[in-house]
Amino acid sequence: MSENKKIIEALLKFRNERDWEQFHNPKDLALAISVEANELLELFLWKDASEADLNKVKEELADVFAYTFLMAEKYNLDVTEIVMEKIKKNAEKYPIEKSKGRADKYTDL
Amino acid sequence: MSENKKIIEALLKFRNERDWEQFHNPKDLALAISVEANELLELFLWKDASEADLNKVKEELADVFAYTFLMAEKYNLDVTEIVMEKIKKNAEKYPIEKSKGRADKYTDL
Amino acid sequence: MSENKKIIEALLKFRNERDWEQFHNPKDLALAISVEANELLELFLWKDASEADLNKVKEELADVFAYTFLMAEKYNLDVTEIVMEKIKKNAEKYPIEKSKGRADKYTDL
Amino acid sequence: MSENKKIIEALLKFRNERDWEQFHNPKDLALAISVEANELLELFLWKDASEADLNKVKEELADVFAYTFLMAEKYNLDVTEIVMEKIKKNAEKYPIEKSKGRADKYTDL
């Protein structure tokens, strides 16, 4: 089994043992991803990047991963496939010569 | 190479070709995760879970994954490891007998 | 009429002319606030605080205000009242002598 | 003094007593708005709109207001003015005849 299939299996086992599939519709999963992303973000609030607590970063990042993997599973999406496709798309939006060393959004290039 | 190492390699190649490492400090990566999570969330705004546009979901979910993988790389964290550890921790916060079929936060169990 | 009542009246007029009340349940309003907050946040992504585009900041901040006012209206809450009450509560969580000059969360003081 | 000037004065007093102005640059204020918006959002996670705890909604909504007011103050923006301007702009993006009863984004109208 692939690495990400194993992660997803572990997440589903945890979820199903608690009978939580009933709550995990895609809209609430999207909410959960945003909520967890902001618990991660909060670790950097009022601080320099280097001041965040690494142990907490680990846990909150894991939570973001957990719900993004569950969302991928919900739609039966292959993680490698969607990320690789997006990289290709972004390569067109951000051609190297135009975007090199610039932080601008593609709409401002 | 493991599945997620390959994903991360592809993301780093894309980033380095554009000389963007200078922008990718952990604080801004955390911002990016939240921003992308909310572009995903917006696809469900004012809608039922079933009404979201699947093609857009795919792309926005891929963006969330991209920055979470880059964050993991930045801290040299193994994705499988941190997710598995978090599942263990959550199993303690949410014992099956207390949390089965309930959507409550562990602080309210 | 108070300043905020006037703002809310203008927002309700705009909403009702478009027959959008049907979409504005509290859960979706909370989603909208997060989505708009992140459009504001995106203006600072990969940038120093001073580099954000002021005209865009104005617009995105206005959007956050719009949905927070609509949320207050939905629950029939008085903005001055809830903010003043929260300041009182925070004054207890963050006593001056303990929190002066420190960015820590009250749980870490 | 106007209603919102009074709210802002109270927020500044609270902040200055704690010597927190040093942390309140616009980028971190934008982070704070997103973080608070997601604490509000979390109250609706896995739930119907009607199931959120009203007392907590009040507090989290107040927190979102607090940071949006502080952001407006930071840029010396008048809340009524920016919201009224945005309503005008949105009226152009969402003409009544095209958007009536529809939840679509203006780009999809």
PDB file of C-alpha atoms in Angstrom, chain C residues 2-7 10-11 14 16-20 22-23 25-28 30-31 33-34 36-41 44-50 52 54 57-69 71-72 75 77-87 89-96 99-105, chain D residues 2-7 10-11 14 16-20 22-23 25-28 30-31 33-34 36-41 44-50 52 54 57-69 71-72 75 77-87 89-96 99-105:
ATOM      1  CA  SER C   2     -26.562  55.065  15.718  1.00  0.00           C
ATOM      2  CA  GLU C   3     -23.585  54.759  13.380  1.00  0.00           C
ATOM      3  CA  ASN C   4     -23.609  50.969  13.349  1.00  0.00           C
ATOM      4  CA  LYS C   5     -27.381  50.743  12.944  1.00  0.00           C
ATOM      5  CA  LYS C   6     -26.981  52.825   9.782  1.00  0.00           C
ATOM      6  CA  ILE C   7     -24.245  50.555   8.460  1.00  0.00           C
ATOM      7  CA  ALA C  10     -27.391  49.720   4.341  1.00  0.00           C
ATOM      8  CA  LEU C  11     -26.112  46.128   4.342  1.00  0.00           C
ATOM      9  CA  PHE C  14     -28.282  45.589  -0.328  1.00  0.00           C
ATOM     10  CA  ASN C  16     -32.723  42.165   0.562  1.00  0.00           C
ATOM     11  CA  GLU C  17     -32.778  43.783  -2.877  1.00  0.00           C
ATOM     12  CA  ARG C  18     -30.953  40.658  -4.074  1.00  0.00           C
ATOM     13  CA  ASP C  19     -33.094  38.249  -2.071  1.00  0.00           C
ATOM     14  CA  TRP C  20     -30.019  36.841  -0.361  1.00  0.00           C
ATOM     15  CA  GLN C  22     -32.079  32.817   2.340  1.00  0.00           C
ATOM     16  CA  PHE C  23     -28.305  32.168   2.119  1.00  0.00           C
ATOM     17  CA  ASN C  25     -27.667  31.602   7.958  1.00  0.00           C
ATOM     18  CA  PRO C  26     -25.175  32.038  10.820  1.00  0.00           C
ATOM     19  CA  LYS C  27     -22.959  29.144   9.729  1.00  0.00           C
ATOM     20  CA  ASP C  28     -22.458  30.509   6.229  1.00  0.00           C
ATOM     21  CA  ALA C  30     -19.163  32.600   9.806  1.00  0.00           C
ATOM     22  CA  LEU C  31     -17.683  30.999   6.674  1.00  0.00           C
ATOM     23  CA  ILE C  33     -16.110  36.155   7.636  1.00  0.00           C
ATOM     24  CA  SER C  34     -13.251  33.644   7.484  1.00  0.00           C
ATOM     25  CA  GLU C  36     -12.993  37.580   3.658  1.00  0.00           C
ATOM     26  CA  ALA C  37     -10.479  37.658   6.514  1.00  0.00           C
ATOM     27  CA  ASN C  38      -8.230  35.508   4.360  1.00  0.00           C
ATOM     28  CA  GLU C  39      -8.600  37.708   1.301  1.00  0.00           C
ATOM     29  CA  LEU C  40      -7.364  40.478   3.575  1.00  0.00           C
ATOM     30  CA  LEU C  41      -4.583  38.234   4.887  1.00  0.00           C
ATOM     31  CA  PHE C  44       0.258  40.503   3.268  1.00  0.00           C
ATOM     32  CA  LEU C  45       1.422  37.103   2.015  1.00  0.00           C
ATOM     33  CA  TRP C  46       5.195  36.876   1.359  1.00  0.00           C
ATOM     34  CA  LYS C  47       5.423  40.573   2.218  1.00  0.00           C
ATOM     35  CA  ASP C  48       6.426  42.995   4.915  1.00  0.00           C
ATOM     36  CA  ALA C  49       3.515  44.691   6.630  1.00  0.00           C
ATOM     37  CA  SER C  50       4.273  47.930   4.799  1.00  0.00           C
ATOM     38  CA  ALA C  52       0.349  45.668   1.228  1.00  0.00           C
ATOM     39  CA  LEU C  54      -3.743  50.115   0.753  1.00  0.00           C
ATOM     40  CA  VAL C  57      -6.736  46.519   2.242  1.00  0.00           C
ATOM     41  CA  LYS C  58      -9.583  49.022   2.456  1.00  0.00           C
ATOM     42  CA  GLU C  59     -11.857  46.851   0.348  1.00  0.00           C
ATOM     43  CA  GLU C  60     -11.098  43.555   2.024  1.00  0.00           C
ATOM     44  CA  LEU C  61     -11.362  45.063   5.490  1.00  0.00           C
ATOM     45  CA  ALA C  62     -14.739  46.499   4.480  1.00  0.00           C
ATOM     46  CA  ASP C  63     -15.834  43.001   3.441  1.00  0.00           C
ATOM     47  CA  VAL C  64     -14.835  41.569   6.820  1.00  0.00           C
ATOM     48  CA  PHE C  65     -16.769  44.356   8.539  1.00  0.00           C
ATOM     49  CA  ALA C  66     -19.799  43.747   6.319  1.00  0.00           C
ATOM     50  CA  TYR C  67     -20.174  40.117   7.339  1.00  0.00           C
ATOM     51  CA  THR C  68     -19.348  40.696  11.003  1.00  0.00           C
ATOM     52  CA  PHE C  69     -22.061  43.377  11.117  1.00  0.00           C
ATOM     53  CA  MET C  71     -23.635  38.307  11.893  1.00  0.00           C
ATOM     54  CA  ALA C  72     -24.247  40.714  14.795  1.00  0.00           C
ATOM     55  CA  TYR C  75     -28.172  37.382  16.488  1.00  0.00           C
ATOM     56  CA  LEU C  77     -26.303  41.739  19.155  1.00  0.00           C
ATOM     57  CA  ASP C  78     -25.210  45.302  19.882  1.00  0.00           C
ATOM     58  CA  VAL C  79     -21.655  45.780  18.615  1.00  0.00           C
ATOM     59  CA  THR C  80     -20.577  48.279  21.282  1.00  0.00           C
ATOM     60  CA  GLU C  81     -21.981  46.065  24.007  1.00  0.00           C
ATOM     61  CA  ILE C  82     -20.290  42.824  22.975  1.00  0.00           C
ATOM     62  CA  VAL C  83     -16.921  44.494  22.362  1.00  0.00           C
ATOM     63  CA  MET C  84     -17.000  46.331  25.698  1.00  0.00           C
ATOM     64  CA  GLU C  85     -17.941  43.107  27.500  1.00  0.00           C
ATOM     65  CA  LYS C  86     -15.086  41.257  25.788  1.00  0.00           C
ATOM     66  CA  ILE C  87     -12.589  43.952  26.784  1.00  0.00           C
ATOM     67  CA  LYS C  89     -13.230  39.681  30.098  1.00  0.00           C
ATOM     68  CA  ASN C  90      -9.835  40.036  28.455  1.00  0.00           C
ATOM     69  CA  ALA C  91      -8.715  42.413  31.175  1.00  0.00           C
ATOM     70  CA  GLU C  92      -9.176  39.518  33.610  1.00  0.00           C
ATOM     71  CA  LYS C  93      -7.388  37.025  31.350  1.00  0.00           C
ATOM     72  CA  TYR C  94      -4.573  39.492  30.714  1.00  0.00           C
ATOM     73  CA  PRO C  95      -3.835  41.412  33.944  1.00  0.00           C
ATOM     74  CA  ILE C  96      -1.616  44.400  33.161  1.00  0.00           C
ATOM     75  CA  SER C  99       0.973  40.696  30.313  1.00  0.00           C
ATOM     76  CA  LYS C 100       2.685  44.049  29.896  1.00  0.00           C
ATOM     77  CA  GLY C 101       4.992  43.983  26.884  1.00  0.00           C
ATOM     78  CA  ARG C 102       4.456  40.257  26.342  1.00  0.00           C
ATOM     79  CA  ALA C 103       2.900  38.662  23.265  1.00  0.00           C
ATOM     80  CA  ASP C 104       2.102  35.381  25.008  1.00  0.00           C
ATOM     81  CA  LYS C 105      -1.333  33.812  25.085  1.00  0.00           C
TER      82      LYS C 105
ATOM     83  CA  SER D   2     -19.068  58.582  17.321  1.00  0.00           C
ATOM     84  CA  GLU D   3     -19.975  55.047  18.360  1.00  0.00           C
ATOM     85  CA  ASN D   4     -17.034  53.454  16.589  1.00  0.00           C
ATOM     86  CA  LYS D   5     -14.553  56.062  17.786  1.00  0.00           C
ATOM     87  CA  LYS D   6     -15.576  55.112  21.329  1.00  0.00           C
ATOM     88  CA  ILE D   7     -15.080  51.414  20.651  1.00  0.00           C
ATOM     89  CA  ALA D  10     -11.529  51.516  24.519  1.00  0.00           C
ATOM     90  CA  LEU D  11      -9.515  49.017  22.472  1.00  0.00           C
ATOM     91  CA  PHE D  14      -6.628  48.217  26.696  1.00  0.00           C
ATOM     92  CA  ASN D  16      -1.640  50.633  25.455  1.00  0.00           C
ATOM     93  CA  GLU D  17      -1.973  49.707  29.132  1.00  0.00           C
ATOM     94  CA  ARG D  18      -0.328  46.414  28.152  1.00  0.00           C
ATOM     95  CA  ASP D  19       2.268  48.001  25.880  1.00  0.00           C
ATOM     96  CA  TRP D  20       1.100  45.863  22.985  1.00  0.00           C
ATOM     97  CA  GLN D  22       4.719  47.032  19.333  1.00  0.00           C
ATOM     98  CA  PHE D  23       3.070  43.746  18.230  1.00  0.00           C
ATOM     99  CA  ASN D  25       1.632  45.821  12.897  1.00  0.00           C
ATOM    100  CA  PRO D  26      -0.904  45.454  10.053  1.00  0.00           C
ATOM    101  CA  LYS D  27       0.320  42.004   9.003  1.00  0.00           C
ATOM    102  CA  ASP D  28      -0.121  40.514  12.466  1.00  0.00           C
ATOM    103  CA  ALA D  30      -4.564  40.567   9.606  1.00  0.00           C
ATOM    104  CA  LEU D  31      -3.386  37.251  11.086  1.00  0.00           C
ATOM    105  CA  ILE D  33      -8.520  38.673  12.337  1.00  0.00           C
ATOM    106  CA  SER D  34      -8.214  35.342  10.533  1.00  0.00           C
ATOM    107  CA  GLU D  36     -10.403  34.969  15.553  1.00  0.00           C
ATOM    108  CA  ALA D  37     -12.672  34.430  12.535  1.00  0.00           C
ATOM    109  CA  ASN D  38     -11.765  30.760  12.734  1.00  0.00           C
ATOM    110  CA  GLU D  39     -12.451  30.519  16.452  1.00  0.00           C
ATOM    111  CA  LEU D  40     -15.895  31.819  15.540  1.00  0.00           C
ATOM    112  CA  LEU D  41     -16.136  29.360  12.656  1.00  0.00           C
ATOM    113  CA  PHE D  44     -20.284  25.802  13.837  1.00  0.00           C
ATOM    114  CA  LEU D  45     -18.022  22.857  12.964  1.00  0.00           C
ATOM    115  CA  TRP D  46     -19.883  19.539  12.448  1.00  0.00           C
ATOM    116  CA  LYS D  47     -23.076  21.339  13.425  1.00  0.00           C
ATOM    117  CA  ASP D  48     -26.224  22.921  12.067  1.00  0.00           C
ATOM    118  CA  ALA D  49     -26.274  26.700  12.194  1.00  0.00           C
ATOM    119  CA  SER D  50     -28.747  26.588  15.078  1.00  0.00           C
ATOM    120  CA  ALA D  52     -23.797  26.941  18.000  1.00  0.00           C
ATOM    121  CA  LEU D  54     -24.699  31.752  21.592  1.00  0.00           C
ATOM    122  CA  VAL D  57     -20.569  33.250  19.399  1.00  0.00           C
ATOM    123  CA  LYS D  58     -20.893  36.594  21.152  1.00  0.00           C
ATOM    124  CA  GLU D  59     -17.340  36.425  22.474  1.00  0.00           C
ATOM    125  CA  GLU D  60     -15.682  35.246  19.297  1.00  0.00           C
ATOM    126  CA  LEU D  61     -17.602  37.753  17.184  1.00  0.00           C
ATOM    127  CA  ALA D  62     -16.467  40.480  19.584  1.00  0.00           C
ATOM    128  CA  ASP D  63     -12.867  39.351  19.068  1.00  0.00           C
ATOM    129  CA  VAL D  64     -13.219  39.591  15.297  1.00  0.00           C
ATOM    130  CA  PHE D  65     -14.680  43.087  15.685  1.00  0.00           C
ATOM    131  CA  ALA D  66     -11.874  44.101  18.042  1.00  0.00           C
ATOM    132  CA  TYR D  67      -9.126  43.335  15.539  1.00  0.00           C
ATOM    133  CA  THR D  68     -11.005  44.715  12.532  1.00  0.00           C
ATOM    134  CA  PHE D  69     -11.520  47.995  14.430  1.00  0.00           C
ATOM    135  CA  MET D  71      -6.891  47.435  11.748  1.00  0.00           C
ATOM    136  CA  ALA D  72      -9.142  50.303  10.640  1.00  0.00           C
ATOM    137  CA  TYR D  75      -4.737  52.738   8.638  1.00  0.00           C
ATOM    138  CA  LEU D  77      -9.872  54.405   8.002  1.00  0.00           C
ATOM    139  CA  ASP D  78     -13.435  55.414   8.807  1.00  0.00           C
ATOM    140  CA  VAL D  79     -15.549  52.270   9.180  1.00  0.00           C
ATOM    141  CA  THR D  80     -18.782  53.772   7.861  1.00  0.00           C
ATOM    142  CA  GLU D  81     -16.971  55.228   4.874  1.00  0.00           C
ATOM    143  CA  ILE D  82     -15.198  52.057   3.758  1.00  0.00           C
ATOM    144  CA  VAL D  83     -18.281  49.872   4.197  1.00  0.00           C
ATOM    145  CA  MET D  84     -20.525  52.302   2.289  1.00  0.00           C
ATOM    146  CA  GLU D  85     -17.959  52.523  -0.521  1.00  0.00           C
ATOM    147  CA  LYS D  86     -17.748  48.740  -0.710  1.00  0.00           C
ATOM    148  CA  ILE D  87     -21.538  48.426  -0.893  1.00  0.00           C
ATOM    149  CA  LYS D  89     -18.739  48.711  -5.564  1.00  0.00           C
ATOM    150  CA  ASN D  90     -20.559  45.460  -4.891  1.00  0.00           C
ATOM    151  CA  ALA D  91     -23.753  46.896  -6.330  1.00  0.00           C
ATOM    152  CA  GLU D  92     -21.875  47.198  -9.639  1.00  0.00           C
ATOM    153  CA  LYS D  93     -20.425  43.686  -9.399  1.00  0.00           C
ATOM    154  CA  TYR D  94     -23.791  42.237  -8.413  1.00  0.00           C
ATOM    155  CA  PRO D  95     -26.548  44.031 -10.393  1.00  0.00           C
ATOM    156  CA  ILE D  96     -29.935  43.194  -8.881  1.00  0.00           C
ATOM    157  CA  SER D  99     -27.855  38.273  -8.924  1.00  0.00           C
ATOM    158  CA  LYS D 100     -31.349  38.167  -7.416  1.00  0.00           C
ATOM    159  CA  GLY D 101     -31.850  34.917  -5.514  1.00  0.00           C
ATOM    160  CA  ARG D 102     -28.521  33.507  -6.709  1.00  0.00           C
ATOM    161  CA  ALA D 103     -25.599  32.571  -4.496  1.00  0.00           C
ATOM    162  CA  ASP D 104     -23.059  32.637  -7.333  1.00  0.00           C
ATOM    163  CA  LYS D 105     -19.876  34.670  -7.244  1.00  0.00           C
TER     164      LYS D 105
END
